[in-house]
Each structure stands twice: as C-alpha cells, then as structure tokens.
Short mmCIF file of C-alpha atoms in Angstrom, two decimals:
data_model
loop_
_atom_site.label_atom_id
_atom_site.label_comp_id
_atom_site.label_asym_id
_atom_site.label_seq_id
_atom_site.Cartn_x
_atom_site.Cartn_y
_atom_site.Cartn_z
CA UNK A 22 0.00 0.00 0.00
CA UNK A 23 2.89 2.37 0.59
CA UNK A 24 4.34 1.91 -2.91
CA UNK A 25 0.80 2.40 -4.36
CA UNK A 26 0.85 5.85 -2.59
CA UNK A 27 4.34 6.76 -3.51
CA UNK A 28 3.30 5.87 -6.77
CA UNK A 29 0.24 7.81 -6.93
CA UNK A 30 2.08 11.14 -5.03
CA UNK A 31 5.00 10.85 -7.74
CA UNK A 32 2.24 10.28 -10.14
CA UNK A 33 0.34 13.78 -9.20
CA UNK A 34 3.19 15.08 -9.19
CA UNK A 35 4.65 15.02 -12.65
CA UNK A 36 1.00 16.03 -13.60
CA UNK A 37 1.35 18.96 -11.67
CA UNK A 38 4.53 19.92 -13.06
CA UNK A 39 3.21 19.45 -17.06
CA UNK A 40 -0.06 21.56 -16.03
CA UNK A 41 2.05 24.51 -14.65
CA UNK A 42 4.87 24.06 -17.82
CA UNK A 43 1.25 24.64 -19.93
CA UNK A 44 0.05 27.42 -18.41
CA UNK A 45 3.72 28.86 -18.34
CA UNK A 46 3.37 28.09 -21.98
CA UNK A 47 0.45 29.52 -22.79
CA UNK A 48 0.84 32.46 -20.97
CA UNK A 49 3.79 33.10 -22.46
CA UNK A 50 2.02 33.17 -25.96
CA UNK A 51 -0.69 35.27 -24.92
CA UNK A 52 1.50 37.97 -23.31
CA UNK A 53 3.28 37.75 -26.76
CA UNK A 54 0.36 38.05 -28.67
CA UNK A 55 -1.15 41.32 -27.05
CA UNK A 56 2.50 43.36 -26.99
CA UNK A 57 0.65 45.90 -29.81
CA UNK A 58 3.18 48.06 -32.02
CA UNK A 59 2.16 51.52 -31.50
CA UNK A 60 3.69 54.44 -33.57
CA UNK A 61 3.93 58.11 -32.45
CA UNK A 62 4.60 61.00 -34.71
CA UNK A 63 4.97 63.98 -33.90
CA UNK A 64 4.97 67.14 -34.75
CA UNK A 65 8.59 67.88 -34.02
CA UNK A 66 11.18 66.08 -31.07
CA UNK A 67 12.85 68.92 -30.48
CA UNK A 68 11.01 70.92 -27.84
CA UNK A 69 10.34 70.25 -24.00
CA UNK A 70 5.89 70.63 -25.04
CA UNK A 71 6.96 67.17 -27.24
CA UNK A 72 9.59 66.14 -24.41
CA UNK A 73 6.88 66.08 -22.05
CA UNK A 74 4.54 64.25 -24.42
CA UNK A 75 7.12 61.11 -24.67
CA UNK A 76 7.33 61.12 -20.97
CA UNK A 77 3.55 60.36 -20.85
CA UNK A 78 3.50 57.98 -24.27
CA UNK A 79 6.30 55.55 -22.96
CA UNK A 80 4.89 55.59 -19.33
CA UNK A 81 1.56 54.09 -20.72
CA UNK A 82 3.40 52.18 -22.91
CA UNK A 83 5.31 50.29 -20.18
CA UNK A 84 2.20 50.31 -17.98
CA UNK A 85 -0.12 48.50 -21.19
CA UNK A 86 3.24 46.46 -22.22
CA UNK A 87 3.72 47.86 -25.70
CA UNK A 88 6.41 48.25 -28.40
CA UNK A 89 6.38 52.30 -28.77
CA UNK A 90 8.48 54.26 -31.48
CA UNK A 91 8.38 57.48 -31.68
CA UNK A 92 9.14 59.95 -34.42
CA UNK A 93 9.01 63.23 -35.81
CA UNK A 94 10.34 66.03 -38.61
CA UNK A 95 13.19 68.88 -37.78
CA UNK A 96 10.71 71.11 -37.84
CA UNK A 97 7.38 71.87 -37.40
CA UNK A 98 6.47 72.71 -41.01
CA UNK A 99 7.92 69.12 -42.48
CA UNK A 100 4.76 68.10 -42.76
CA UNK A 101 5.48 66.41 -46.32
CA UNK A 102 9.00 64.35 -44.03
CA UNK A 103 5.75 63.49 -41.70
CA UNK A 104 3.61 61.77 -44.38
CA UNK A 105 6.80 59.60 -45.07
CA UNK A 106 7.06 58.39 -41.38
CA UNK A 107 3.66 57.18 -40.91
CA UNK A 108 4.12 54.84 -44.39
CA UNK A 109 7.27 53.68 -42.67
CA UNK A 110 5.44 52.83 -39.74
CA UNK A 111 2.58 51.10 -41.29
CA UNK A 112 5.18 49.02 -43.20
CA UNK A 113 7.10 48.16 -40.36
CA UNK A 114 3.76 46.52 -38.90
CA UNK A 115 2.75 49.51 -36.63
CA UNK A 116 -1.10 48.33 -35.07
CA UNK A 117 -2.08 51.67 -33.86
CA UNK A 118 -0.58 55.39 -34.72
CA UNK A 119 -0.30 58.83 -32.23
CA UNK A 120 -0.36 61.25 -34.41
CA UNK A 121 -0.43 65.07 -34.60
CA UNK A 122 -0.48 66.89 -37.70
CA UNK A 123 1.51 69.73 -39.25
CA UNK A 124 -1.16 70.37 -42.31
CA UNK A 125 -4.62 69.69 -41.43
CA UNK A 126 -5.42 68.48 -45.26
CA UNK A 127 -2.07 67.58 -46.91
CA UNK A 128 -1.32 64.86 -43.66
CA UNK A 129 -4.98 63.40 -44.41
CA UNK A 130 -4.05 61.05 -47.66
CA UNK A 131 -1.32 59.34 -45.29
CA UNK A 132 -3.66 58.97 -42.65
CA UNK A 133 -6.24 57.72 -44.97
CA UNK A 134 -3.81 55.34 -46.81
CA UNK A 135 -3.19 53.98 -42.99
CA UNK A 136 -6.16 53.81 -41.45
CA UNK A 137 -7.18 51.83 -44.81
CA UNK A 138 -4.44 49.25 -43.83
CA UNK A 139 -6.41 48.38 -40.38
CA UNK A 140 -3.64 50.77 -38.47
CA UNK A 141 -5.76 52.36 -35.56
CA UNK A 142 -5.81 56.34 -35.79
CA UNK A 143 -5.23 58.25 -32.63
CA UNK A 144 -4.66 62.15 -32.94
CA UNK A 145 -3.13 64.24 -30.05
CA UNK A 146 -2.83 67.90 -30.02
CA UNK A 147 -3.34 69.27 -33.34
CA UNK A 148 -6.48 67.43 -35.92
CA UNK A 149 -6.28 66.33 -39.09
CA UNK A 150 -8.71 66.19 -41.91
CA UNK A 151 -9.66 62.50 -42.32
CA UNK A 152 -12.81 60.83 -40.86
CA UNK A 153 -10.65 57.50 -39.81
CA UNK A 154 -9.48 58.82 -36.03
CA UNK A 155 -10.68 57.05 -33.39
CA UNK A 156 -10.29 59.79 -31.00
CA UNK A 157 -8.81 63.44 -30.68
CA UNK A 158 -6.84 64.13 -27.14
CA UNK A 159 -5.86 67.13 -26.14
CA UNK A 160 -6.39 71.32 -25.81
CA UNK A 161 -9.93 72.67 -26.24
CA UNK A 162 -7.45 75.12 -29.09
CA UNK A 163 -10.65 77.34 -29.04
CA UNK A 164 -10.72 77.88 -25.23
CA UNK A 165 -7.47 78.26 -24.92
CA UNK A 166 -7.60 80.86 -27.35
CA UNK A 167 -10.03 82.82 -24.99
CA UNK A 168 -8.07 82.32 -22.09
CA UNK A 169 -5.23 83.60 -23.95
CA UNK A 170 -7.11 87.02 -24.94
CA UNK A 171 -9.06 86.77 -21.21
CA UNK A 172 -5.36 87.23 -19.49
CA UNK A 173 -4.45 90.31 -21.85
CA UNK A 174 -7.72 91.86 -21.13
CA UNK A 175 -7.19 91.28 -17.28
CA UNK A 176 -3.65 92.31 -17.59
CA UNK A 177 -4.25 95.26 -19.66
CA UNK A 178 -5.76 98.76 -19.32
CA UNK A 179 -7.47 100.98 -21.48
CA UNK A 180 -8.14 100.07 -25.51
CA UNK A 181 -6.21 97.34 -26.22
CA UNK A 182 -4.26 97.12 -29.86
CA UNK A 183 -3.13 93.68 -30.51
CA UNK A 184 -0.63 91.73 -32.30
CA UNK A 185 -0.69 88.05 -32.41
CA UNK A 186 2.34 85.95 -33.12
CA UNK A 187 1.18 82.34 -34.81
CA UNK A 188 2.74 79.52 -36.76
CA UNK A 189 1.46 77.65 -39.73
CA UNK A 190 -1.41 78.77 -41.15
CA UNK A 191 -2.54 75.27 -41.84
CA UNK A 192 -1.91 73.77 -38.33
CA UNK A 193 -5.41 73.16 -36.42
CA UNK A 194 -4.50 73.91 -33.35
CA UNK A 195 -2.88 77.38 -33.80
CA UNK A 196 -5.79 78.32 -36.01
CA UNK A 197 -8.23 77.53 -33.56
CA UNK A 198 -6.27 79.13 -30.71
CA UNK A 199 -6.44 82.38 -32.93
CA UNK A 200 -10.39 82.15 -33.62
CA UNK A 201 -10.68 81.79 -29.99
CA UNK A 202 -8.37 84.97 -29.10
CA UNK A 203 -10.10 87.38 -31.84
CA UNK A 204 -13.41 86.45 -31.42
CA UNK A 205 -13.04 87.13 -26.99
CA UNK A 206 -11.29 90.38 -28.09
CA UNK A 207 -14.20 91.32 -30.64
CA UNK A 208 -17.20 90.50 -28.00
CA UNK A 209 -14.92 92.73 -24.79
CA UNK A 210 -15.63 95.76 -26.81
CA UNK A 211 -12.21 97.29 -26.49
CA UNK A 212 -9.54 95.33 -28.27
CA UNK A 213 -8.49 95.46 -31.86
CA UNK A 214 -6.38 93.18 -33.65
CA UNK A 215 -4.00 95.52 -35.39
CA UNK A 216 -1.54 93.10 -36.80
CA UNK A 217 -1.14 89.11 -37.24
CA UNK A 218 1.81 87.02 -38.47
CA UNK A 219 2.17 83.63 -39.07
CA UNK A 220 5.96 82.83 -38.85
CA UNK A 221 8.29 79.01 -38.81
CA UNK A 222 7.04 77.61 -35.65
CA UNK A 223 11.00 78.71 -34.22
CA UNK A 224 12.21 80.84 -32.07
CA UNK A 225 15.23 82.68 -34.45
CA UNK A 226 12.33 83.09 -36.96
CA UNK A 227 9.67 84.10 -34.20
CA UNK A 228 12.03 86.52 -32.89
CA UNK A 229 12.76 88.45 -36.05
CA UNK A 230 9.35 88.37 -37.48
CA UNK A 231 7.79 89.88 -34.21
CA UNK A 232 10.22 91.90 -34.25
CA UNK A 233 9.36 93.26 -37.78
CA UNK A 234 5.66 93.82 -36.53
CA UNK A 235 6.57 95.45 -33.65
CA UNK A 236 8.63 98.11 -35.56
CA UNK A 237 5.73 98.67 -38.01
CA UNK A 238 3.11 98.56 -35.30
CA UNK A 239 4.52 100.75 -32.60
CA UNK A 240 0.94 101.02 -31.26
CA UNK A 241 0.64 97.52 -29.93
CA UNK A 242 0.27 97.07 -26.09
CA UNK A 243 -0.55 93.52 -26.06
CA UNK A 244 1.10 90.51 -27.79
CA UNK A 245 0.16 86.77 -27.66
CA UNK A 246 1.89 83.82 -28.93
CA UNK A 247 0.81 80.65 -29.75
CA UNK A 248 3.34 78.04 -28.93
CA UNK A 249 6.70 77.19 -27.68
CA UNK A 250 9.27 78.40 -30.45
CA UNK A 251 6.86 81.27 -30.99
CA UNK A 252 6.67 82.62 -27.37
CA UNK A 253 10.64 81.96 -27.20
CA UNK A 254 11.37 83.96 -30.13
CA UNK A 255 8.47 86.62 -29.48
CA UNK A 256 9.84 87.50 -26.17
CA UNK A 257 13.16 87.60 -27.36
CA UNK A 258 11.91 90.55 -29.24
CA UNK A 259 9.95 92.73 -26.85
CA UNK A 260 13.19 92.27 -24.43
CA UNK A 261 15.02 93.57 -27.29
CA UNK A 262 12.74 96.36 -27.80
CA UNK A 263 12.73 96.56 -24.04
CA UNK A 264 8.86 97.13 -24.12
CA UNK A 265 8.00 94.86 -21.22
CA UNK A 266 7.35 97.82 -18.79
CA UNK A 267 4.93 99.01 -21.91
CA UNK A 268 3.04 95.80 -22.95
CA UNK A 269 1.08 93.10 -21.72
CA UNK A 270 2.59 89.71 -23.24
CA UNK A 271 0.55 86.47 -23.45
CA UNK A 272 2.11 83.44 -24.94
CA UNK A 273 2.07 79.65 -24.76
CA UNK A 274 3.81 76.35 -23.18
CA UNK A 275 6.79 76.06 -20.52
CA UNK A 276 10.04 75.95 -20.98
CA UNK A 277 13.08 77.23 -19.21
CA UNK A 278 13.28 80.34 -21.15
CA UNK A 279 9.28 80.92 -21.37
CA UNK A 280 9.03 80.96 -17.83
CA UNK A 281 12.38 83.08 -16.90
CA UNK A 282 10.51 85.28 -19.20
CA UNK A 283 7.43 85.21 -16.71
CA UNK A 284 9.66 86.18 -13.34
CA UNK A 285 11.41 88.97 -15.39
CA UNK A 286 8.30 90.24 -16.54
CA UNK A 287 8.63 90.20 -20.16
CA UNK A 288 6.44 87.86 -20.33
CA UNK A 289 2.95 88.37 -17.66
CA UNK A 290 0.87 85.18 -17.89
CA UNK A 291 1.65 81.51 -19.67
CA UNK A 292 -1.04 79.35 -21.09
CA UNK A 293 -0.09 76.21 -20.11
CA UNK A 294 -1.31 72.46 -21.78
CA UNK A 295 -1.15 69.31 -20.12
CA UNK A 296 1.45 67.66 -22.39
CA UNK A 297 2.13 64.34 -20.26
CA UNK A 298 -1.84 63.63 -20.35
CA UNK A 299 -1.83 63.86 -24.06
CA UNK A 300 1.24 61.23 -24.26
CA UNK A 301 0.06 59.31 -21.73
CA UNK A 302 -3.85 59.16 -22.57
CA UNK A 303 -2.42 58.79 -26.59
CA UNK A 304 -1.15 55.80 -25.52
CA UNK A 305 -3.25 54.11 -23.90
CA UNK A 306 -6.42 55.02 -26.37
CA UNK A 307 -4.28 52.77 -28.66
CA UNK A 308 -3.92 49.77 -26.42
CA UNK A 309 -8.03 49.91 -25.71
CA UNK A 310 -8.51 50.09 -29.39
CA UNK A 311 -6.28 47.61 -30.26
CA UNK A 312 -7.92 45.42 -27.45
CA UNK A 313 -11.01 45.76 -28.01
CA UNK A 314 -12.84 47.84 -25.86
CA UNK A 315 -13.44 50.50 -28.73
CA UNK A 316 -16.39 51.24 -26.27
CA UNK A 317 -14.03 52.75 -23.64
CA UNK A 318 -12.57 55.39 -25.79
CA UNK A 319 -13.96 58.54 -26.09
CA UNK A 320 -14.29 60.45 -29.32
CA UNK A 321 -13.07 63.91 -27.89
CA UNK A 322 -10.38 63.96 -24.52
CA UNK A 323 -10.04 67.42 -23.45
CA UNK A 324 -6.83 67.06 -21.41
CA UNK A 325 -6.97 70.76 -18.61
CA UNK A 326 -5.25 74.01 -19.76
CA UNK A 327 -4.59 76.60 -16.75
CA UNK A 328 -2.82 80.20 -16.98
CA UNK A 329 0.30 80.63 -15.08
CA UNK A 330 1.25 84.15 -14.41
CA UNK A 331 3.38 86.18 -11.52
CA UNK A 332 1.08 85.31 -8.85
CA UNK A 333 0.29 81.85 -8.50
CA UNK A 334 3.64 80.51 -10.77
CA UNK A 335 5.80 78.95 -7.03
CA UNK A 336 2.41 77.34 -6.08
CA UNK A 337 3.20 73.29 -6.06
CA UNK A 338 0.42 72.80 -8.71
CA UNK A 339 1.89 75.33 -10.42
CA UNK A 340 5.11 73.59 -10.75
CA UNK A 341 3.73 70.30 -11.62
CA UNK A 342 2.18 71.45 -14.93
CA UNK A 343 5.22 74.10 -15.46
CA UNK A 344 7.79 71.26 -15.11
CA UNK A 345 6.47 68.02 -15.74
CA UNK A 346 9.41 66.13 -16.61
CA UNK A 347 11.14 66.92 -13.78
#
C-alpha cells in the first residue's frame, strides 16, 4: 500500500509539473500576442511641449506592455518628411498610430492610406482632416484661445491694440487658438487686432518676425503667442525692444526660457497644456482600441489648460504642470 501511494504522489506530481509548464506556456504566448506596435509621430522632437509628451506615451506604454516608437520632422512645417514616417510605420507593422499633424489636409491622404491598412488612428494635439481617427486628445485650441485674450484683457488697461504671433497657417490647433483669441477680443468691446503674423514655428524666426511687426506697429500694447518656439522667439523681441514695462505679453507652453521670461516680466501670464496627459492618454487610447474595448474610448479627450502668471507661478500645482518632466 505504501508503494501504491508513492506511486500515486510521484504520479500527481509530474501532472502537476506538465499543467504549470502549460500554463507557463500559454501564458507566455498570450503575453506575446497582445504586446501591440504603436507608432507616435509627432509634430517635431525637439522641444520640451513634445519632451513632455514622450514622458507620458512611454509611461503608458510600459504600464499597457507595448512596443512604442516614436518619431518626428526637424521642424514643425515638415509636414510632407511626416507623411513619409507614418508609411514607414505602417510598413514596419505599426497596429495603432499617435499622431499630430503639421497640415490639417495635406497629412490626411497618409492617414487615410493607414487607417485603410487596419492601423488604428489616434490624434493628439493638433487634428487632421480625415474621418478615420478614433479619438482626438488634447487642448480645447478654441478655449485656450479665450483664455489667452481673457489674461491680456485682465492684464491690460485701457483700448487694447493687438498683435498676435502664430505659426502655420494650416496647423489646427494654432488656427483655432487664434479664432478663440479674436473672437473674446471682438465680443470685450475694447480690443483690436491691429496686426497678425504667421511665422516658422521657431524661435530665431519668431524673434525676427515679431520683431518686424513690432517696428511697423509701434501702437501695440498687447502681444500673444501661440506656442513654444513662438513665445521663445516673441519674447526675445519685446526684451530687445525693451517694451516689457509698456506691454502686456501672453504666450504659450513652458520651458526654461518661457518661464524666466514670466519672473522677469517680459512675459505676464503663460497658457499652459497638459502635455504628459496627451502622451500618456495617446497611448493608452491605442492599447483599448487595439484590445477591443473600442467602447471605452472617447471620441473627444479634453486634457486641462490653466494660466500661469506672476502670482500663482511657485504654487506646487503650479510647478507640476510648469515642469512636468522633472
């Protein structure tokens, strides 16, 4: 009877050990079979506002276990360079694509041509022209157009004469952020738009063309600025001109220069965006899409946009969204 036992125990045993060398097994292919390939491409890699973003896209990534590249043009005009990197990434078997667009229209046939190819379309900060995305994260552009033109008029006395210092004419975003501004300084009654640019979304080029408009348009007490290169290069100018003690300065984004701008006063309030979210929540859109749960994904993500000016800029939650990398 003992040897029957031993039997029997060595017996459970070695079916024990082939039931857990299965499940290892097929665990092992399933884990294998859901890593998705996920590609992000960007607008440009250069600045910290895109910095910030691949913080959040490659902390979801690790967090949802997927294979992440991430790409982007020299410059935020390349939009043609752009096009070329999302065929590369559908050939190289991407599942799911981040994307935000330089050209609303002329980055629509490569999305198109993509999403036609079963590649998931996920757009983050600036919209593109295709009916194929899944879902837009990011900046209500509009409303943080308004809260743009709301700080000037808060910050500013008296009639108002405004320049406004944008980027491509065909990006989205900065369109929408200027419909937002001009129509908030139309409805206050006294604001006028005296001049607007659209300059290379960098700051050498932002600097000399608002400097140009400045010169011509000696009148203008209030500036904003769009983005990150553009609020670089435009406050390079009014220090220049040394006009800070003369006009009220709005611009866009954080960055070290941006916001030593903001505690020297050239600069008096920052709209700031929520760059990790858009990364992050990017990311993992893709993973629930590519998953499955399509129903979990909302069509519209409007990730928070707060100003940051003299007053509240040391305050901890201040910091966070000034500094998120950090």
């Amino acid at each position: 009877m003992k040897r029957i036992c031993k039997r029997l125990t060595v017996l459970l045993l070695a079916l024990c050990l082939l039931a857990g060398c299965a499940a290892s097994g097929s665990g092992a292919q399933t884990a294998g079979s859901t890593r998705y390939k996920v590609a992000l491409v960007a607008k440009s890699t250069q600045t910290d506002f895109w910095k910030a973003v691949f913080v959040g896209a490659e902390a979801a990534a690790t967090e949802y276990n997927m294979d992440l590249t991430i790409d982007g043009p020299d410059t935020e005009e390349d939009y043609e360079t752009q096009n070329q990197m999302i065929a590369d990434a559908v050939a190289n078997g991407a599942q799911a694509l981040v994307f935000s667009a330089i050209d609303y229209d002329a980055n629509a046939p490569a999305i198109e041509a993509a999403a036609e190819q079963g590649v998931k379309i996920v757009v983050i900060d600036s919209a593109v022209n295709s009916q194929k995305v899944a879902t837009y994260i990011g900046t209500d552009n509009y409303s943080a157009g308004q809260m743009a033109a709301q700080a000037a008029l808060r910050g500013a006395t008296g009639d108002l004469k405004v320049g406004i210092v944008n980027y491509d004419i065909n990006s989205a975003n900065g369109q929408d952020r200027e419909r937002g501004a001009v129509d908030t300084f139309a409805e206050s009654g006294r604001a006028e738009v005296v001049a607007t640019i659209h300059t290379l979304a960098e700051a050498t080029s932002a600097r000399a063309d608002t400097l140009a408009m400045l010169q011509a348009h000696p009148e203008i007490n209030v500036l904003l600025a769009f983005n990150e290169p553009t609020s670089v290069g435009a406050a390079q100018a009014v220090e220049e001109l040394q006009l800070q003690d003369s006009l009220c300065m709005v611009a866009f984004d954080s960055n070290l220069e941006t916001v030593d701008a903001l505690q020297t006063g050239v600069v008096d309030a920052l709209v700031i965006q929520n760059t990790y979210e858009m990364g992050y929540f990017g990311v993992q859109s893709a993973y629930k899409l590519l998953a499955g749960q399509r129903n979990d994904v909302e069509k519209h993500v409007d990730t928070a946009t707060r100003i940051i000016n003299r007053e509240n800029l040391f305050a901890l939650d201040s910091q966070k969204v000034l500094f998120p990398v950090s």
